[in-house]
Amino acid sequence: MTLSPPRAQTSFRLSSLTFSVYLPTFLFSIGQGAILPIIPLFALELGASVAAAAVVMGMRGLGLILFDLPSGIAVSRFGDKGAMVAGTAMVAVVAVGASVTRSVAVLSFLMLVMGGGWAFWQVARLAYVSEVTPIEQRGRAVSLVGGVTRAGNFVGPILGGFLGKYYGLESAFYAQAVMGLAASAMMFIVVRTSSGSEDLGGHGIGGRLVATVLKHREIFLSAGFGVIAIQLLRQGRPVFLPLWGNAIGLDVAQIGLVFGISSFLDTWLFYPVGYVMDRWGRKWASVPSLLTLALGFLILPTTTGVYGFALVAILMGVGNGLGAGLVMTLGADFAPADRRGEFLGIWRFIGDLGVA
């Protein structure tokens, strides 16, 4: 099990990724954050039942899983830039279609495609950052991507809620389209032509994926299980905290305030975590993250009031923050230069299984 060799890019600066990665990520995340709380409400407005609205919301996650592997192939075939621009543009077009549809079935299909666009964007963006960033700065570069994403996801729901209240729920989809097109245009102009446009060879798509899995099976079987564990714990936090808060008699305002404080701490740990990963190694972020989250889950059932609940929520927020950008950084480290697209597509698929 070996990491990609360090690059000789001693003059690399994180600021060089501002307009090619960080600002497009911020814009795109604002758009995504704006529509996430709107999707189930919009489905209800179209006449869907509560159960059907939940299915519509879940289609986006299904699209992520289904398109992870094809997105890896697209990165190898068309390059990082082509896949990033295509993914963001796809989401923008889908958002316009969703805003005008009056069919729950069509909305479900569009959410599936939206998840596919998001998968293309994630895999291609990670491949690009992996390619241009030297390994000794990669932890900070990738964790900053996670921090910018969190910031956009914080701003987005506020924007979506305001637009939905005063201009109709469909206006949030227009906001997503504008943000997606802006991010796509910025990357098209700023991102240099990157690696890609490969000849897939006689083995075809399936053959390349199978060959990549077999060649790197030790990584997928060892680090892959760790990634699934991390994602399980991280996704359990937003599920079990509200449920336990409700079980011990807290009201919605108290649960929301506590969860907001927890998320705030989570958001602001991304750069220190990136520094730790670059300075001392990835395990000094991954192991504390897993242990802290696990400890939070163990203590949570013992809390009976708002103060104990808040302390555990803060502990879990710190644990989640300690893992900021970790999964992406490990994927970037392990990805081979000759099959980076396929490897990262499989890596994202493993991570998204943990999320699911």
Tab-separated table of C-alpha atoms in Angstrom:
chain	number	residue	atom	x	y	z
A	1	MET	CA	0.000	0.000	0.000
A	2	THR	CA	1.809	3.115	-1.199
A	3	LEU	CA	0.978	6.755	-1.551
A	4	SER	CA	1.462	8.808	-4.688
A	5	PRO	CA	4.968	10.291	-4.726
A	6	PRO	CA	5.323	13.892	-3.621
A	7	ARG	CA	5.482	16.492	-6.336
A	8	ALA	CA	8.299	18.913	-6.873
A	9	GLN	CA	6.014	21.954	-6.832
A	10	THR	CA	7.820	23.873	-4.116
A	11	SER	CA	6.333	27.186	-5.257
A	12	PHE	CA	2.717	26.032	-4.940
A	13	ARG	CA	0.411	28.307	-2.946
A	14	LEU	CA	-3.056	27.492	-1.655
A	15	SER	CA	-4.209	30.886	-2.927
A	16	SER	CA	-3.673	29.632	-6.485
A	17	LEU	CA	-6.819	27.503	-6.026
A	18	THR	CA	-9.015	30.467	-5.071
A	19	PHE	CA	-10.720	31.002	-8.425
A	20	SER	CA	-10.336	27.490	-9.805
A	21	VAL	CA	-11.624	25.548	-6.768
A	22	TYR	CA	-12.568	27.501	-3.641
A	23	LEU	CA	-14.792	30.250	-5.025
A	24	PRO	CA	-16.641	27.894	-7.436
A	25	THR	CA	-17.088	25.469	-4.520
A	26	PHE	CA	-18.534	28.230	-2.351
A	27	LEU	CA	-20.971	29.353	-5.070
A	28	PHE	CA	-22.012	25.808	-5.934
A	29	SER	CA	-22.509	24.916	-2.268
A	30	ILE	CA	-24.701	27.974	-1.730
A	31	GLY	CA	-26.905	26.776	-4.583
A	32	GLN	CA	-27.063	23.238	-3.235
A	33	GLY	CA	-27.754	24.446	0.291
A	34	ALA	CA	-30.535	26.702	-0.985
A	35	ILE	CA	-32.571	23.863	-2.469
A	36	LEU	CA	-31.942	20.982	-0.028
A	37	PRO	CA	-34.587	22.093	2.515
A	38	ILE	CA	-36.848	23.208	-0.354
A	39	ILE	CA	-36.989	19.901	-2.269
A	40	PRO	CA	-39.415	18.036	0.065
A	41	LEU	CA	-41.552	21.160	0.517
A	42	PHE	CA	-41.753	21.646	-3.248
A	43	ALA	CA	-42.750	17.989	-3.689
A	44	LEU	CA	-45.554	18.479	-1.135
A	45	GLU	CA	-46.675	21.591	-3.009
A	46	LEU	CA	-46.916	19.493	-6.178
A	47	GLY	CA	-49.277	17.100	-4.374
A	48	ALA	CA	-46.904	14.419	-3.119
A	49	SER	CA	-47.561	12.612	0.140
A	50	VAL	CA	-45.039	12.894	2.966
A	51	ALA	CA	-43.643	9.471	2.062
A	52	ALA	CA	-43.374	10.410	-1.619
A	53	ALA	CA	-41.643	13.675	-0.711
A	54	ALA	CA	-39.074	11.679	1.254
A	55	VAL	CA	-38.503	9.468	-1.793
A	56	VAL	CA	-37.986	12.552	-3.981
A	57	MET	CA	-35.397	13.813	-1.519
A	58	GLY	CA	-33.673	10.435	-1.434
A	59	MET	CA	-33.321	10.301	-5.217
A	60	ARG	CA	-30.486	12.813	-5.072
A	61	GLY	CA	-28.498	10.507	-2.802
A	62	LEU	CA	-29.236	7.568	-5.081
A	63	GLY	CA	-27.979	9.592	-8.038
A	64	LEU	CA	-24.722	10.224	-6.190
A	65	ILE	CA	-24.118	6.505	-5.713
A	66	LEU	CA	-25.148	5.526	-9.248
A	67	PHE	CA	-22.951	8.137	-10.921
A	68	ASP	CA	-19.805	7.819	-8.768
A	69	LEU	CA	-18.230	5.171	-11.001
A	70	PRO	CA	-19.238	6.759	-14.353
A	71	SER	CA	-17.879	10.092	-13.128
A	72	GLY	CA	-14.490	8.491	-12.501
A	73	ILE	CA	-14.440	7.192	-16.056
A	74	ALA	CA	-15.489	10.633	-17.355
A	75	VAL	CA	-12.570	12.255	-15.537
A	76	SER	CA	-10.133	9.867	-17.225
A	77	ARG	CA	-11.768	10.270	-20.622
A	78	PHE	CA	-12.477	14.003	-20.744
A	79	GLY	CA	-10.193	15.429	-18.048
A	80	ASP	CA	-10.749	17.118	-14.705
A	81	LYS	CA	-11.817	20.424	-16.214
A	82	GLY	CA	-14.331	18.915	-18.620
A	83	ALA	CA	-15.991	16.815	-15.925
A	84	MET	CA	-16.126	19.703	-13.416
A	85	VAL	CA	-17.685	22.089	-15.906
A	86	ALA	CA	-20.124	19.434	-17.137
A	87	GLY	CA	-21.181	18.467	-13.604
A	88	THR	CA	-21.945	22.006	-12.457
A	89	ALA	CA	-23.672	22.876	-15.732
A	90	MET	CA	-25.769	19.689	-15.476
A	91	VAL	CA	-26.975	20.660	-12.005
A	92	ALA	CA	-27.855	24.162	-13.237
A	93	VAL	CA	-29.929	22.824	-16.149
A	94	VAL	CA	-31.686	20.306	-13.901
A	95	ALA	CA	-32.525	23.062	-11.414
A	96	VAL	CA	-34.298	25.061	-14.130
A	97	GLY	CA	-36.227	21.963	-15.159
A	98	ALA	CA	-37.228	21.264	-11.558
A	99	SER	CA	-38.496	24.817	-11.083
A	100	VAL	CA	-41.008	24.523	-13.926
A	101	THR	CA	-42.161	20.917	-13.554
A	102	ARG	CA	-45.575	20.141	-12.117
A	103	SER	CA	-45.051	16.377	-11.888
A	104	VAL	CA	-43.751	14.579	-8.823
A	105	ALA	CA	-42.422	11.757	-11.018
A	106	VAL	CA	-40.471	14.179	-13.216
A	107	LEU	CA	-39.137	15.959	-10.127
A	108	SER	CA	-37.908	12.605	-8.775
A	109	PHE	CA	-36.077	11.874	-12.018
A	110	LEU	CA	-34.525	15.337	-12.050
A	111	MET	CA	-33.289	14.877	-8.488
A	112	LEU	CA	-31.638	11.616	-9.576
A	113	VAL	CA	-29.843	13.461	-12.398
A	114	MET	CA	-28.935	16.263	-9.999
A	115	GLY	CA	-27.178	13.723	-7.784
A	116	GLY	CA	-25.295	12.560	-10.878
A	117	GLY	CA	-24.129	16.095	-11.608
A	118	TRP	CA	-22.988	16.461	-8.012
A	119	ALA	CA	-21.016	13.182	-8.319
A	120	PHE	CA	-19.254	14.412	-11.473
A	121	TRP	CA	-18.366	17.664	-9.720
A	122	GLN	CA	-17.026	15.995	-6.574
A	123	VAL	CA	-14.847	13.395	-8.284
A	124	ALA	CA	-13.462	15.805	-10.885
A	125	ARG	CA	-12.734	18.515	-8.313
A	126	LEU	CA	-10.860	16.053	-6.093
A	127	ALA	CA	-8.917	14.714	-9.088
A	128	TYR	CA	-7.903	18.258	-10.031
A	129	VAL	CA	-6.791	19.190	-6.509
A	130	SER	CA	-4.880	15.896	-6.266
A	131	GLU	CA	-3.122	16.635	-9.529
A	132	VAL	CA	-2.006	20.206	-8.875
A	133	THR	CA	-1.308	20.116	-5.112
A	134	PRO	CA	1.950	18.729	-3.678
A	135	ILE	CA	1.362	16.059	-1.067
A	136	GLU	CA	2.954	18.103	1.726
A	137	GLN	CA	0.174	20.723	1.338
A	138	ARG	CA	-2.651	18.451	0.271
A	139	GLY	CA	-4.239	18.115	3.701
A	140	ARG	CA	-4.739	21.870	3.998
A	141	ALA	CA	-5.837	22.213	0.371
A	142	VAL	CA	-8.508	19.517	0.645
A	143	SER	CA	-9.696	20.413	4.143
A	144	LEU	CA	-10.160	23.989	2.926
A	145	VAL	CA	-12.452	22.596	0.227
A	146	GLY	CA	-14.480	20.987	3.012
A	147	GLY	CA	-14.547	24.221	4.990
A	148	VAL	CA	-15.693	26.285	2.024
A	149	THR	CA	-18.388	23.696	1.306
A	150	ARG	CA	-19.638	23.933	4.885
A	151	ALA	CA	-19.703	27.729	4.640
A	152	GLY	CA	-21.766	27.563	1.446
A	153	ASN	CA	-24.122	25.032	2.998
A	154	PHE	CA	-24.595	27.436	5.910
A	155	VAL	CA	-25.432	30.425	3.691
A	156	GLY	CA	-27.518	28.441	1.186
A	157	PRO	CA	-30.461	27.395	3.393
A	158	ILE	CA	-30.817	30.966	4.660
A	159	LEU	CA	-30.953	32.231	1.074
A	160	GLY	CA	-33.319	29.439	0.011
A	161	GLY	CA	-35.649	30.072	2.918
A	162	PHE	CA	-35.815	33.797	2.178
A	163	LEU	CA	-36.457	33.255	-1.543
A	164	GLY	CA	-39.014	30.514	-0.885
A	165	LYS	CA	-40.965	32.687	1.542
A	166	TYR	CA	-41.125	35.846	-0.559
A	167	TYR	CA	-40.823	34.639	-4.168
A	168	GLY	CA	-42.131	31.058	-4.170
A	169	LEU	CA	-40.366	27.748	-3.647
A	170	GLU	CA	-39.313	27.490	-7.292
A	171	SER	CA	-37.161	30.624	-6.909
A	172	ALA	CA	-34.658	28.605	-4.839
A	173	PHE	CA	-34.062	26.377	-7.867
A	174	TYR	CA	-33.366	29.456	-9.990
A	175	ALA	CA	-30.808	30.536	-7.384
A	176	GLN	CA	-29.157	27.136	-7.664
A	177	ALA	CA	-29.085	27.425	-11.463
A	178	VAL	CA	-27.430	30.846	-11.298
A	179	MET	CA	-24.821	29.654	-8.785
A	180	GLY	CA	-24.133	26.512	-10.791
A	181	LEU	CA	-23.681	28.403	-14.056
A	182	ALA	CA	-21.440	30.966	-12.347
A	183	ALA	CA	-19.249	28.193	-10.922
A	184	SER	CA	-19.167	26.409	-14.282
A	185	ALA	CA	-18.205	29.567	-16.179
A	186	MET	CA	-15.498	30.446	-13.652
A	187	MET	CA	-13.880	27.019	-13.921
A	188	PHE	CA	-14.131	27.032	-17.719
A	189	ILE	CA	-12.225	30.331	-17.804
A	190	VAL	CA	-9.727	29.835	-14.978
A	191	VAL	CA	-8.872	26.115	-14.821
A	192	ARG	CA	-6.006	25.193	-17.047
A	193	THR	CA	-6.299	22.183	-19.323
A	194	SER	CA	-5.658	19.227	-17.053
A	195	SER	CA	-4.877	15.580	-17.495
A	196	GLY	CA	-7.454	13.422	-19.198
A	197	SER	CA	-8.726	12.657	-22.684
A	198	GLU	CA	-7.257	9.169	-22.351
A	199	ASP	CA	-7.838	6.293	-24.718
A	200	LEU	CA	-9.773	3.830	-22.598
A	201	GLY	CA	-8.205	0.961	-24.456
A	202	GLY	CA	-9.562	-2.372	-25.541
A	203	HIS	CA	-10.784	-3.377	-22.094
A	204	GLY	CA	-13.465	-0.681	-22.117
A	205	ILE	CA	-15.045	0.988	-19.124
A	206	GLY	CA	-15.919	-2.164	-17.191
A	207	GLY	CA	-12.487	-3.646	-17.728
A	208	ARG	CA	-10.714	-0.539	-16.444
A	209	LEU	CA	-12.885	-0.415	-13.317
A	210	VAL	CA	-12.318	-4.104	-12.556
A	211	ALA	CA	-8.586	-3.749	-13.178
A	212	THR	CA	-8.417	-0.724	-10.852
A	213	VAL	CA	-10.277	-2.580	-8.086
A	214	LEU	CA	-8.045	-5.639	-8.379
A	215	LYS	CA	-4.798	-3.686	-8.533
A	216	HIS	CA	-5.641	-1.576	-5.474
A	217	ARG	CA	-7.749	-4.114	-3.571
A	218	GLU	CA	-5.548	-3.867	-0.452
A	219	ILE	CA	-6.314	-0.159	-0.159
A	220	PHE	CA	-10.048	-0.600	-0.766
A	221	LEU	CA	-10.291	-3.494	1.728
A	222	SER	CA	-8.340	-1.736	4.479
A	223	ALA	CA	-8.718	2.040	4.166
A	224	GLY	CA	-12.095	1.556	2.481
A	225	PHE	CA	-13.605	-0.021	5.590
A	226	GLY	CA	-12.214	2.827	7.665
A	227	VAL	CA	-13.908	5.319	5.346
A	228	ILE	CA	-17.236	3.504	5.697
A	229	ALA	CA	-16.869	3.625	9.501
A	230	ILE	CA	-16.107	7.356	9.421
A	231	GLN	CA	-19.087	8.077	7.180
A	232	LEU	CA	-21.413	5.964	9.336
A	233	LEU	CA	-20.465	7.907	12.446
A	234	ARG	CA	-20.613	11.284	10.725
A	235	GLN	CA	-24.032	10.647	9.212
A	236	GLY	CA	-25.355	9.280	12.496
A	237	ARG	CA	-24.751	12.630	14.202
A	238	PRO	CA	-27.501	14.649	12.432
A	239	VAL	CA	-29.893	11.701	12.846
A	240	PHE	CA	-29.447	10.717	16.490
A	241	LEU	CA	-28.881	14.122	18.060
A	242	PRO	CA	-32.356	15.466	17.133
A	243	LEU	CA	-34.009	12.135	17.943
A	244	TRP	CA	-32.426	11.902	21.387
A	245	GLY	CA	-33.133	15.561	22.102
A	246	ASN	CA	-36.784	14.927	21.352
A	247	ALA	CA	-36.766	11.752	23.468
A	248	ILE	CA	-35.587	13.622	26.588
A	249	GLY	CA	-38.213	16.326	26.146
A	250	LEU	CA	-36.305	19.195	24.523
A	251	ASP	CA	-38.254	21.449	22.175
A	252	VAL	CA	-37.369	22.177	18.561
A	253	ALA	CA	-35.757	25.533	19.371
A	254	GLN	CA	-33.442	23.988	21.978
A	255	ILE	CA	-32.435	21.132	19.663
A	256	GLY	CA	-31.848	23.540	16.774
A	257	LEU	CA	-29.721	25.891	18.882
A	258	VAL	CA	-27.573	23.065	20.256
A	259	PHE	CA	-27.118	21.512	16.830
A	260	GLY	CA	-26.218	24.922	15.382
A	261	ILE	CA	-23.489	25.420	18.004
A	262	SER	CA	-22.175	21.926	17.284
A	263	SER	CA	-22.094	22.627	13.541
A	264	PHE	CA	-20.388	25.982	14.084
A	265	LEU	CA	-17.470	24.298	15.860
A	266	ASP	CA	-17.382	21.657	13.157
A	267	THR	CA	-17.092	24.309	10.438
A	268	TRP	CA	-14.162	26.217	11.944
A	269	LEU	CA	-11.863	23.273	12.562
A	270	PHE	CA	-11.087	22.592	8.901
A	271	TYR	CA	-7.808	24.539	8.576
A	272	PRO	CA	-6.196	23.385	11.858
A	273	VAL	CA	-7.091	19.815	10.877
A	274	GLY	CA	-5.492	20.279	7.468
A	275	TYR	CA	-2.331	21.581	9.113
A	276	VAL	CA	-2.233	18.587	11.463
A	277	MET	CA	-2.607	16.169	8.539
A	278	ASP	CA	0.211	17.841	6.613
A	279	ARG	CA	2.515	18.267	9.611
A	280	TRP	CA	2.095	14.965	11.477
A	281	GLY	CA	0.160	12.667	9.153
A	282	ARG	CA	-3.424	11.682	8.336
A	283	LYS	CA	-3.851	9.284	11.274
A	284	TRP	CA	-3.484	12.156	13.758
A	285	ALA	CA	-6.776	13.508	12.434
A	286	SER	CA	-8.589	10.270	11.575
A	287	VAL	CA	-8.067	8.399	14.863
A	288	PRO	CA	-9.070	11.332	17.142
A	289	SER	CA	-12.083	11.975	14.916
A	290	LEU	CA	-13.310	8.384	15.173
A	291	LEU	CA	-12.640	8.132	18.907
A	292	THR	CA	-14.318	11.453	19.708
A	293	LEU	CA	-17.424	10.676	17.659
A	294	ALA	CA	-17.643	7.180	19.141
A	295	LEU	CA	-17.297	8.592	22.667
A	296	GLY	CA	-20.091	11.053	21.928
A	297	PHE	CA	-22.424	8.258	20.825
A	298	LEU	CA	-21.572	6.259	23.949
A	299	ILE	CA	-22.308	9.170	26.287
A	300	LEU	CA	-25.402	10.514	24.480
A	301	PRO	CA	-27.883	7.975	25.973
A	302	THR	CA	-26.803	8.981	29.498
A	303	THR	CA	-27.868	12.622	29.073
A	304	THR	CA	-31.211	13.695	30.516
A	305	GLY	CA	-31.214	17.488	30.220
A	306	VAL	CA	-30.296	20.296	27.874
A	307	TYR	CA	-26.858	20.997	29.390
A	308	GLY	CA	-25.592	17.449	29.184
A	309	PHE	CA	-27.103	17.120	25.716
A	310	ALA	CA	-25.341	20.318	24.630
A	311	LEU	CA	-21.953	19.153	25.936
A	312	VAL	CA	-22.220	15.868	24.049
A	313	ALA	CA	-23.346	17.670	20.891
A	314	ILE	CA	-20.316	19.969	21.139
A	315	LEU	CA	-18.048	16.930	21.650
A	316	MET	CA	-19.510	15.298	18.536
A	317	GLY	CA	-19.163	18.536	16.573
A	318	VAL	CA	-15.469	18.626	17.458
A	319	GLY	CA	-15.136	14.971	16.452
A	320	ASN	CA	-16.801	15.617	13.122
A	321	GLY	CA	-14.643	18.687	12.565
A	322	LEU	CA	-11.477	16.665	13.233
A	323	GLY	CA	-12.389	14.641	10.157
A	324	ALA	CA	-12.881	17.649	7.871
A	325	GLY	CA	-11.613	16.768	4.405
A	326	LEU	CA	-10.170	13.487	5.676
A	327	VAL	CA	-11.918	11.124	3.256
A	328	MET	CA	-11.044	13.316	0.272
A	329	THR	CA	-7.429	13.706	1.410
A	330	LEU	CA	-6.940	9.950	1.803
A	331	GLY	CA	-8.456	9.389	-1.635
A	332	ALA	CA	-6.118	11.986	-3.139
A	333	ASP	CA	-3.124	10.365	-1.418
A	334	PHE	CA	-3.872	6.849	-2.582
A	335	ALA	CA	-5.029	7.676	-6.131
A	336	PRO	CA	-2.511	6.541	-8.784
A	337	ALA	CA	-1.565	9.085	-11.434
A	338	ASP	CA	-2.381	6.725	-14.328
A	339	ARG	CA	-5.877	5.741	-13.124
A	340	ARG	CA	-6.767	8.698	-10.885
A	341	GLY	CA	-10.293	9.141	-12.275
A	342	GLU	CA	-11.369	5.521	-11.905
A	343	PHE	CA	-9.760	5.205	-8.463
A	344	LEU	CA	-11.475	8.317	-7.098
A	345	GLY	CA	-14.801	7.239	-8.587
A	346	ILE	CA	-14.548	3.923	-6.713
A	347	TRP	CA	-13.359	5.751	-3.578
A	348	ARG	CA	-16.360	8.100	-3.669
A	349	PHE	CA	-18.645	5.106	-4.219
A	350	ILE	CA	-17.285	3.439	-1.062
A	351	GLY	CA	-17.717	6.660	0.924
A	352	ASP	CA	-21.246	7.232	-0.355
A	353	LEU	CA	-22.184	3.677	0.619
A	354	GLY	CA	-21.215	4.606	4.158
A	355	VAL	CA	-23.348	7.730	3.921
A	356	ALA	CA	-26.302	5.733	2.580
